[in-house]
Tab-separated table of C-alpha atoms and ligand atoms in Angstrom:
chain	number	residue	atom	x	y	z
V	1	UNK	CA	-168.672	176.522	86.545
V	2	UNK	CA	-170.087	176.367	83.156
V	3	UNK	CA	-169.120	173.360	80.866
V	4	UNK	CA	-167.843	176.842	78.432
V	5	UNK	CA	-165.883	178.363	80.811
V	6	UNK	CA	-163.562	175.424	81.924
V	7	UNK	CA	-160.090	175.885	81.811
V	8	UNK	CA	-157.564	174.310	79.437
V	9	UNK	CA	-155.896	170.948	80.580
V	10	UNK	CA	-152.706	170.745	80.068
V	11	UNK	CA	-151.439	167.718	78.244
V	12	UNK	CA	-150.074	165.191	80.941
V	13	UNK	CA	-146.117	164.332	81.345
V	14	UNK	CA	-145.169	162.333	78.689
V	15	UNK	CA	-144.072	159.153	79.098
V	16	UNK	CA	-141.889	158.551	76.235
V	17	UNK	CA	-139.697	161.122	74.793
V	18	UNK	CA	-140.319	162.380	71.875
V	19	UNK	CA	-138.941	161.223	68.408
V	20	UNK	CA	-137.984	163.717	66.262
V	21	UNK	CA	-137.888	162.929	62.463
V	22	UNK	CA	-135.526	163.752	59.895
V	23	UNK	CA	-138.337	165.890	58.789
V	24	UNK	CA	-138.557	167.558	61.855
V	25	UNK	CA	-134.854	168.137	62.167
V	26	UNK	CA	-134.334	169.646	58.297
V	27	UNK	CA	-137.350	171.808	59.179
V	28	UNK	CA	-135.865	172.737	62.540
V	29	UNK	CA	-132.529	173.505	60.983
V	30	UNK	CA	-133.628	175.733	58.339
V	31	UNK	CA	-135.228	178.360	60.849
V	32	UNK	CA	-131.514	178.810	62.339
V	33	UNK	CA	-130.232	180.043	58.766
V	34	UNK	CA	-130.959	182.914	57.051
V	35	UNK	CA	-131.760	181.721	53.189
V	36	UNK	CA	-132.261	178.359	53.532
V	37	UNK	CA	-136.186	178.109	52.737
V	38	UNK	CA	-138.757	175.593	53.169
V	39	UNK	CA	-138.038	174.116	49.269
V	40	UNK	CA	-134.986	172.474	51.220
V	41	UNK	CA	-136.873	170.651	53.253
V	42	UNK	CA	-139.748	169.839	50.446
V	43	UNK	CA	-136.013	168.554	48.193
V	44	UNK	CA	-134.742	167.053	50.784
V	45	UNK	CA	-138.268	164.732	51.703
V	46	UNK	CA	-137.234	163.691	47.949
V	47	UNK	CA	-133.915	162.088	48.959
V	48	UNK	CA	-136.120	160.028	51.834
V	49	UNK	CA	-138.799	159.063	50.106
V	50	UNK	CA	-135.979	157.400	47.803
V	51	UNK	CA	-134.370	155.704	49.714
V	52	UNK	CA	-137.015	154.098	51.811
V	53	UNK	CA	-138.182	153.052	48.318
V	54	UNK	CA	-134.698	151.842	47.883
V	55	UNK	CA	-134.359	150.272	51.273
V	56	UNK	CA	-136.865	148.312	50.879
V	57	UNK	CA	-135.759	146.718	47.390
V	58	UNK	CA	-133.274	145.974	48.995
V	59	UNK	CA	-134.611	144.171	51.865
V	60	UNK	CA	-135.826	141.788	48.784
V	61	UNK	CA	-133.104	141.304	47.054
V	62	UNK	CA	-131.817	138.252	47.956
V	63	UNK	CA	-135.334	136.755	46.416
V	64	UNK	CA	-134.688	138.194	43.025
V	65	UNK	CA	-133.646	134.777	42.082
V	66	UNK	CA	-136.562	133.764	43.505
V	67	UNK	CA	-139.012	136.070	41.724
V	68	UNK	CA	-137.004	136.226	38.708
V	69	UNK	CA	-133.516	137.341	37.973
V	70	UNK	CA	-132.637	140.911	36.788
V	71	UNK	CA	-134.192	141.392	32.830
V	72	UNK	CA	-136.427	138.623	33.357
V	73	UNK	CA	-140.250	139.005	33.799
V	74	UNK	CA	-140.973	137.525	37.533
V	75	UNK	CA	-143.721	135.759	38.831
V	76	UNK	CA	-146.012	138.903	39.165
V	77	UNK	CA	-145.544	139.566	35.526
V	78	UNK	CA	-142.947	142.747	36.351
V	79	UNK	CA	-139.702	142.897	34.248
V	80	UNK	CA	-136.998	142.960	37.341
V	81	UNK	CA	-134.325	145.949	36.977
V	82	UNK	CA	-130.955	145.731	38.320
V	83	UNK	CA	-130.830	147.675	41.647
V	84	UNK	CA	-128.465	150.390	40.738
V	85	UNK	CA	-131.008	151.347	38.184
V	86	UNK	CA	-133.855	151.321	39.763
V	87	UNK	CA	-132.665	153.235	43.018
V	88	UNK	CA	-131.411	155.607	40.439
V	89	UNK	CA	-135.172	155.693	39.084
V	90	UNK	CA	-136.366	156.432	42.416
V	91	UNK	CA	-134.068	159.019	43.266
V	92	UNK	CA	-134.846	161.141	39.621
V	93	UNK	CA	-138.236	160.611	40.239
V	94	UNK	CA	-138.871	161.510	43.300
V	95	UNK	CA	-136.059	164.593	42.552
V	96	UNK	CA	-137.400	165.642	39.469
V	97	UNK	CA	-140.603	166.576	40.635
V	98	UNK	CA	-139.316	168.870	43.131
V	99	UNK	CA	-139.880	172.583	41.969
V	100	UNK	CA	-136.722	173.890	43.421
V	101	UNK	CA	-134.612	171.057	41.570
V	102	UNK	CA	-133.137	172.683	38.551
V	103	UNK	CA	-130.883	169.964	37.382
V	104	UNK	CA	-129.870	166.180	39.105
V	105	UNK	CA	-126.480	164.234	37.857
V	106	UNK	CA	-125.988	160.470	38.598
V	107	UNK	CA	-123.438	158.304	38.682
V	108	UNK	CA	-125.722	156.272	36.328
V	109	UNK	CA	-126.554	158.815	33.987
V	110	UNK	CA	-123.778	160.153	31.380
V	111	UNK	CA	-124.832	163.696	31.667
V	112	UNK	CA	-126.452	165.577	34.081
V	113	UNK	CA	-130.537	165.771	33.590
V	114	UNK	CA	-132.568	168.962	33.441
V	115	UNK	CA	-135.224	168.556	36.414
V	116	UNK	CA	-138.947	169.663	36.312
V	117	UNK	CA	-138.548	170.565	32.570
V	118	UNK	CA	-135.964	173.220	33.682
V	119	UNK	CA	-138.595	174.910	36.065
V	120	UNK	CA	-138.168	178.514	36.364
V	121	UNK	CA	-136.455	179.646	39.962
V	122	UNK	CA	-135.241	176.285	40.690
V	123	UNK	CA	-132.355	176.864	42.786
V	124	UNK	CA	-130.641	173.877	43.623
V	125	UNK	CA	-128.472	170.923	42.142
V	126	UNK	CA	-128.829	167.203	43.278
V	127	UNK	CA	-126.088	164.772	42.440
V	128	UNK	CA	-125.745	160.831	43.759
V	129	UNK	CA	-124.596	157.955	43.941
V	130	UNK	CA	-128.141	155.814	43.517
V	131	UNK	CA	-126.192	152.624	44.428
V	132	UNK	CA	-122.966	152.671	45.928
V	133	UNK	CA	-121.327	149.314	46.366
V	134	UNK	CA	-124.102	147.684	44.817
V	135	UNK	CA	-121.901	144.227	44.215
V	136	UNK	CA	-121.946	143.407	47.375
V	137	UNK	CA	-125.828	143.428	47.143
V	138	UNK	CA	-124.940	139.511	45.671
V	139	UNK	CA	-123.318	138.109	49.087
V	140	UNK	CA	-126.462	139.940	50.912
V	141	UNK	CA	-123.688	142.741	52.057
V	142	UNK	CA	-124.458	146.504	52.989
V	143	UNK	CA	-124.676	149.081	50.279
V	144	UNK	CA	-125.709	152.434	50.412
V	145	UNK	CA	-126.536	155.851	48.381
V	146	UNK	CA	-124.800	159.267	48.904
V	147	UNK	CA	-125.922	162.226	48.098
V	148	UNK	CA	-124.717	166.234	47.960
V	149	UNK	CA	-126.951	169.189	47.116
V	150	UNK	CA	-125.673	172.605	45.295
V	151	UNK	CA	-127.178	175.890	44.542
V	152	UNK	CA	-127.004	176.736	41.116
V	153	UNK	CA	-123.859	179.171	40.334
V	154	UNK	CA	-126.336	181.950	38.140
V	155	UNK	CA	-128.297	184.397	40.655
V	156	UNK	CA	-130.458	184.770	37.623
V	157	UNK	CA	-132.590	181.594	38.195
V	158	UNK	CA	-134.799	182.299	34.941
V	159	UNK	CA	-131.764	181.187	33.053
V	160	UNK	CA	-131.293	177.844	31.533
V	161	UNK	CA	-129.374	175.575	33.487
V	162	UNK	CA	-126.138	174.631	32.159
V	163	UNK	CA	-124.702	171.488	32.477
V	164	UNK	CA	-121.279	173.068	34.053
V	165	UNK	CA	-123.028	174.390	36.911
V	166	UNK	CA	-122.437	170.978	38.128
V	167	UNK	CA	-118.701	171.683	38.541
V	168	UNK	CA	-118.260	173.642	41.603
V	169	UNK	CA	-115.592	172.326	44.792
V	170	UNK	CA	-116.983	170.969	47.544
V	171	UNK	CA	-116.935	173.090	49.921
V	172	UNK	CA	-120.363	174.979	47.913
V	173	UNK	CA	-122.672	171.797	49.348
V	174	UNK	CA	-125.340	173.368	51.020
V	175	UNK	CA	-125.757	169.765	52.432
V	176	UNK	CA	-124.844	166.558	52.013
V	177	UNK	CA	-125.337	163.011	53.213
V	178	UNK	CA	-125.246	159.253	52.643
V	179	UNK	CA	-127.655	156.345	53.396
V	180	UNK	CA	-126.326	152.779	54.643
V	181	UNK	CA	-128.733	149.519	54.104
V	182	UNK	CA	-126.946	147.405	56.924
V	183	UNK	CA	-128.964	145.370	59.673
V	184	UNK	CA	-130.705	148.893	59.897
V	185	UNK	CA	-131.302	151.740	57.491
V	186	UNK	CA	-128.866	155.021	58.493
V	187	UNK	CA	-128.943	158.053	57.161
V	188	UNK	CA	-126.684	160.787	57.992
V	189	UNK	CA	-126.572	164.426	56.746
V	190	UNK	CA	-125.620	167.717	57.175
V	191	UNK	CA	-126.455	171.303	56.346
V	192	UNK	CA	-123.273	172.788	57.339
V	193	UNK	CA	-124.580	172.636	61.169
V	194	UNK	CA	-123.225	169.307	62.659
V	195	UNK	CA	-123.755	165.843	61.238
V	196	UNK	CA	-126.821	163.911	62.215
V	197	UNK	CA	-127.737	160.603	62.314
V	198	UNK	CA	-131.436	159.261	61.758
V	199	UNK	CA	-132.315	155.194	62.144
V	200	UNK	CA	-135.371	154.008	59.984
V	201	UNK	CA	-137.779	152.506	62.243
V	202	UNK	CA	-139.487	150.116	59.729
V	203	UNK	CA	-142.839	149.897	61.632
V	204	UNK	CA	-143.617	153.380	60.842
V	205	UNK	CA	-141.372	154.115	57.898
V	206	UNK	CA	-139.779	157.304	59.578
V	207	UNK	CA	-136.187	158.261	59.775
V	208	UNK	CA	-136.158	159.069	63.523
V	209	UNK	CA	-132.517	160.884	65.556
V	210	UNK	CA	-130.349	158.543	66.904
V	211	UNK	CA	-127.000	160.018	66.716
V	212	UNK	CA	-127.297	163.931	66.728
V	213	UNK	CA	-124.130	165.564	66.367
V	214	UNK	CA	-121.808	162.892	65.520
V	215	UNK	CA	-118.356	163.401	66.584
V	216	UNK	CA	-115.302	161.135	65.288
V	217	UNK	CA	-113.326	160.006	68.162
V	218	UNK	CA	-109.903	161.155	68.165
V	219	UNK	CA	-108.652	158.352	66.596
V	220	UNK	CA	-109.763	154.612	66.444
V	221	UNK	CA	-108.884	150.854	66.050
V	222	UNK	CA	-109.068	150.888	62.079
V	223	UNK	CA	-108.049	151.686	59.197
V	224	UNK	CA	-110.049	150.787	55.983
V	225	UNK	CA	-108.770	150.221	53.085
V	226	UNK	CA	-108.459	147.516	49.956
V	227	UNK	CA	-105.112	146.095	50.634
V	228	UNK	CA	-104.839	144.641	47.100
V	229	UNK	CA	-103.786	147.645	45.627
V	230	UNK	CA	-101.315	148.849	48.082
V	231	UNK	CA	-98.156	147.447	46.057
V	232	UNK	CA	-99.425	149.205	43.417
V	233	UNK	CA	-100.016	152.599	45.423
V	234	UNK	CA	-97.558	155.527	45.706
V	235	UNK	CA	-94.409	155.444	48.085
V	236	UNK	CA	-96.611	157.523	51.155
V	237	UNK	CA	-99.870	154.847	51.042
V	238	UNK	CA	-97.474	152.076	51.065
V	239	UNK	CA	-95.628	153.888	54.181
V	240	UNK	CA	-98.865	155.345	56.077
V	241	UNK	CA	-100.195	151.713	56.056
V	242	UNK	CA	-97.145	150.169	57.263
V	243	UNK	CA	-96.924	152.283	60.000
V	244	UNK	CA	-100.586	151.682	60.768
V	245	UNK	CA	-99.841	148.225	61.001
V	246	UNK	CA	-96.642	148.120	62.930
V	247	UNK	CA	-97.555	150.564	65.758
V	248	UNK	CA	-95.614	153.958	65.283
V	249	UNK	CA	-98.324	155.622	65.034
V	250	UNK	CA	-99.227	155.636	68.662
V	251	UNK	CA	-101.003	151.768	68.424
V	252	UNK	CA	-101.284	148.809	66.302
V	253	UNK	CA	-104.147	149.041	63.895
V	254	UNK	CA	-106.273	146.356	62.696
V	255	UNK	CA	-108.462	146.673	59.068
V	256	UNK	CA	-111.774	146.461	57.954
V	257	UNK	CA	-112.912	146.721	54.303
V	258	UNK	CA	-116.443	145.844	53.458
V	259	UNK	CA	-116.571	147.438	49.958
V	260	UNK	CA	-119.342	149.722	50.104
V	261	UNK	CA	-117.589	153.078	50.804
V	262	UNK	CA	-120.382	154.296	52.901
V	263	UNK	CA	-120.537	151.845	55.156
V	264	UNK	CA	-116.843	151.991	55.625
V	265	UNK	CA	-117.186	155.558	56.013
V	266	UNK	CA	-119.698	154.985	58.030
V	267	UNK	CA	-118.036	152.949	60.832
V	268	UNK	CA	-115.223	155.137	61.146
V	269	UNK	CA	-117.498	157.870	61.628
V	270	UNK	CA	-118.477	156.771	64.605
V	271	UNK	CA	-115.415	154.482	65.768
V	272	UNK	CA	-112.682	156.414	64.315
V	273	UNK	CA	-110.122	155.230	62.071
V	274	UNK	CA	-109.354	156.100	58.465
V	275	UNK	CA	-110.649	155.207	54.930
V	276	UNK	CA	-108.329	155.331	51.725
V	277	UNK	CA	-108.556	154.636	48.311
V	278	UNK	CA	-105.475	155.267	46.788
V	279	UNK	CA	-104.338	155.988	43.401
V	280	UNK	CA	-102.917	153.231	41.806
V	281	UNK	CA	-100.771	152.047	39.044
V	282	UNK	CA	-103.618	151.188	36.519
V	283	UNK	CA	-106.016	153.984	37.981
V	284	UNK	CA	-103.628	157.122	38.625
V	285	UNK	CA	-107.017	158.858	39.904
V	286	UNK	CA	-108.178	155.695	42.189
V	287	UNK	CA	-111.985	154.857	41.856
V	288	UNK	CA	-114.206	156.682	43.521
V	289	UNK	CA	-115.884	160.073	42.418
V	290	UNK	CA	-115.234	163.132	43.388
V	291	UNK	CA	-119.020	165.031	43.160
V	292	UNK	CA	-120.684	162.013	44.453
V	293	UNK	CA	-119.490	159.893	46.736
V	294	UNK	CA	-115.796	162.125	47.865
V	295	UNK	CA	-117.441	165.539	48.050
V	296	UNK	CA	-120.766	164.364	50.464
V	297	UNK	CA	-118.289	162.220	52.688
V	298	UNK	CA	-115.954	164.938	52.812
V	299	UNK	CA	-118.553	167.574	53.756
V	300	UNK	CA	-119.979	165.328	56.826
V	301	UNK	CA	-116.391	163.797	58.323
V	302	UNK	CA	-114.965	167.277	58.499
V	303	UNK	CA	-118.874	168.717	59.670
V	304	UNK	CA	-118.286	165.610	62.720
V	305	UNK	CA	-114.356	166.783	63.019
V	306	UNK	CA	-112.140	164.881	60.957
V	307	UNK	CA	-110.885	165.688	57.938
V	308	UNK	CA	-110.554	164.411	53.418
V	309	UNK	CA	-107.576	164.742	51.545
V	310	UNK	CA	-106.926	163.570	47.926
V	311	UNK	CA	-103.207	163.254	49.203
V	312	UNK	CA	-102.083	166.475	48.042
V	313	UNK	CA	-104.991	169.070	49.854
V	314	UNK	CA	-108.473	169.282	51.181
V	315	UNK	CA	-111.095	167.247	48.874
V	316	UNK	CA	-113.652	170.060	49.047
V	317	UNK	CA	-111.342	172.647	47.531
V	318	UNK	CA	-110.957	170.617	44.486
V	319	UNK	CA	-112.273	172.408	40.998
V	320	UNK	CA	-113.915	169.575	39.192
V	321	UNK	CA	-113.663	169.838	35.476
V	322	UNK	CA	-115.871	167.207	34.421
V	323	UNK	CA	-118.570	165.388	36.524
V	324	UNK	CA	-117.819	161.828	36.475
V	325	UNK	CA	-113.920	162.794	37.787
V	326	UNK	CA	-112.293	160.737	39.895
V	327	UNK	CA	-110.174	161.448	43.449
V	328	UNK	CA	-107.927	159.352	45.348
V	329	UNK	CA	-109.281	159.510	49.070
V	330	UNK	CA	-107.840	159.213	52.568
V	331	UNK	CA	-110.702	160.517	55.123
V	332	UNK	CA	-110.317	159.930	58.402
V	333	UNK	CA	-110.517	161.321	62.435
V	334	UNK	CA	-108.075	163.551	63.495
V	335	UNK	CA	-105.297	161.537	64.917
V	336	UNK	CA	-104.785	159.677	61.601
V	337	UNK	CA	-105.005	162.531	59.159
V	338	UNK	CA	-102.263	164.036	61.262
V	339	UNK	CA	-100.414	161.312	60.311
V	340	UNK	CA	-100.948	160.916	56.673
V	341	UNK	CA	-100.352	164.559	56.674
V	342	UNK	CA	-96.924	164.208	58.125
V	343	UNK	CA	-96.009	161.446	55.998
V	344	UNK	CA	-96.971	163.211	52.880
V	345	UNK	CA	-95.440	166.681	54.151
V	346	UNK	CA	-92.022	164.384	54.698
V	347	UNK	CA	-92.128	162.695	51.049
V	348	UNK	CA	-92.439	166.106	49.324
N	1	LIG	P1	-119.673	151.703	42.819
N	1	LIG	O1	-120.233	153.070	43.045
N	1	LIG	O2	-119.594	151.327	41.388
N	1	LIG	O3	-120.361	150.690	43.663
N	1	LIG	O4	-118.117	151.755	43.274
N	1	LIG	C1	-117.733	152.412	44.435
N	1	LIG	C2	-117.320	151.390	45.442
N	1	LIG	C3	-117.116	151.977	46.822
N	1	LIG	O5	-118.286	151.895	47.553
N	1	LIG	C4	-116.066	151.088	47.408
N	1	LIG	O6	-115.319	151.739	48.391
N	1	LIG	C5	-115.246	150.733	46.216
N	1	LIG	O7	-116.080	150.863	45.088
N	1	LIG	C6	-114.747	149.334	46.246
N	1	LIG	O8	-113.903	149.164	45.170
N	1	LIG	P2	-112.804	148.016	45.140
N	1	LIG	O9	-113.526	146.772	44.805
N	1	LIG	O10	-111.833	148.455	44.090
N	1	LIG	O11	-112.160	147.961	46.503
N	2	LIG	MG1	-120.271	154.351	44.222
């Protein structure tokens, strides 16, 4: 036989299995649906090029003090930015280049920002959390960043942006997602087809699947919540928690409250459980956002079965009205929501 005319070989068995990326995933994902087009996955590679940037400030932040402390010039010579800001830098920048990003709103940033000088046929809307828990980045604690992605309202995409395009319920994401800087890096999203987990492998800087298709167990061991503010929290907190705590809910609970909603969320994604942050005396709203960090943890616990509720309905039907607006949250698996539903049902 001719060295030409040899056949093929065909590649041997693998040893390993194969990793598959978050890349590889998105790009995967958007062949199953109709209109979602490869500028997803381009926007998307935005949001993880970000946060490895992030990631690994953060790694080094418990030698800020070392290198010089935040406004100060360090060693190098290189004025040192708090961390919220400068994740928030990474995310715009990385964002804003982006042709399909019309417009990106931040927690850090008063208004929303027109993206790519208001590029022409930009379609979608990026809004974040660049930082979320960031005090805990002092006691070298976990933090993370969460994130939730809109199409813009207008099918005429030669339009200006407006700023109230911003203001549409939850339930619009076209995906969604949060990052956790623990021992490891997670970061889990969703496009409305499951809720997937990817673990940065440092060596090669990849977010590779490691949970694919979360599910929340039927219910857990926790509930999450900071307990501080329960005195101070309507009649049906004070009673849901109570009855977490004494059993009548089917077991005793115990709590865990790390301060950094997404890693909160986080764990009782994947153990079960609840998170709450009521509404309180002095805050009749309770802290956390509603486009930001509510709406993208919404989307994935109800995406991996469970379900969000401000206390009075579902937190993706909500109508924002301005973009910084606050929710009171109670997310959870489905065991507890029952519950809280009940409790709430009962009290009205
Ligand atoms: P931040 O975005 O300014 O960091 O605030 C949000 C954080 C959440 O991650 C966390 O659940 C909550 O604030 C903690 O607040 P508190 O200290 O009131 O319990
Ligand atoms: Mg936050």
């Amino acid at each position: 036989m001719s060295e030409e005319s040899k056949p093929v070989a065909r590649p041997p068995r693998p040893t390993y299995a194969p990793i598959i990326t978050v890349q590889q995933h998105i790009l995967r994902e958007q062949r199953r649906f109709a209109g979602v087009s490869g500028e997803f996955s381009w926007l998307l590679s935005g949001i993880t090029l970000a946060t490895k940037l992030i990631e690994a400030k953060v790694r080094r932040a418990g030698l800020a003090d070392i290198l010089g402390s935040a406004g100060e010039t360090n060693v190098q010579g290189e004025v040192q930015q708090k961390l919220d800001i400068y994740a928030n830098e990474m995310l715009l920048n990385a964002l804003s280049v982006r042709e399909s990003v019309a417009m990106l709103a931040s927690e850090e940033n008063e208004q929303p920002l027109l993206a790519h000088g208001g590029s022409p046929h930009a379609k979608y809307i990026v809004v974040f959390d660049p930082l979320d828990g960031s005090s805990n980045i002092d006691v070298c604690g976990s933090v993370g960043t969460t994130f939730s992605i809109l199409r813009r309202t207008t099918t005429d995409l030669d339009s200006e942006v407006s700023a109230d395009e911003v203001l549409q319920p939850g339930s619009k994401q076209v995906a969604a997602g949060y990052v956790v800087y623990g021992p490891s890096t997670m970061l889990v999203y969703s496009a409305g087809n499951g809720a997937h987990g990817f673990t940065l492998d440092p060596a090669v800087g990849a977010f590779v699947l490691s949970h694919p298709n979360i599910r929340i167990p039927a219910y857990g061991k926790y509930y999450s919540m900071n307990e501080a503010y329960l005195d101070r929290s309507p009649a049906i907190y004070q009673e849901y928690v109570h009855r977490l705590r004494d059993g009548s809910l089917g077991r005793p609970y115990a709590s865990r409250y790390v301060g950094s909603m997404a890693s909160d969320i986080h764990r009782t994604l994947l153990k079960g459980g609840v998170f709450l942050y009521p509404p309180t005396a002095d805050h009749a709203q309770g802290k956390l956002r509603l486009l930001y960090e509510a709406n993208p943890i919404a989307f994935i616990v109800e995406q991996a079965g469970g379900s969000a509720t401000d206390g009075h309905g579902r937190i993706l039907d909500i109508q924002p009205t301005s973009i910084h607006q606050r929710t009171p949250l109670v997310v959870g698996g489905p065991d507890e929501m029952r519950a809280f539903a009940k409790i709430a049902a009962a009290a009205r």
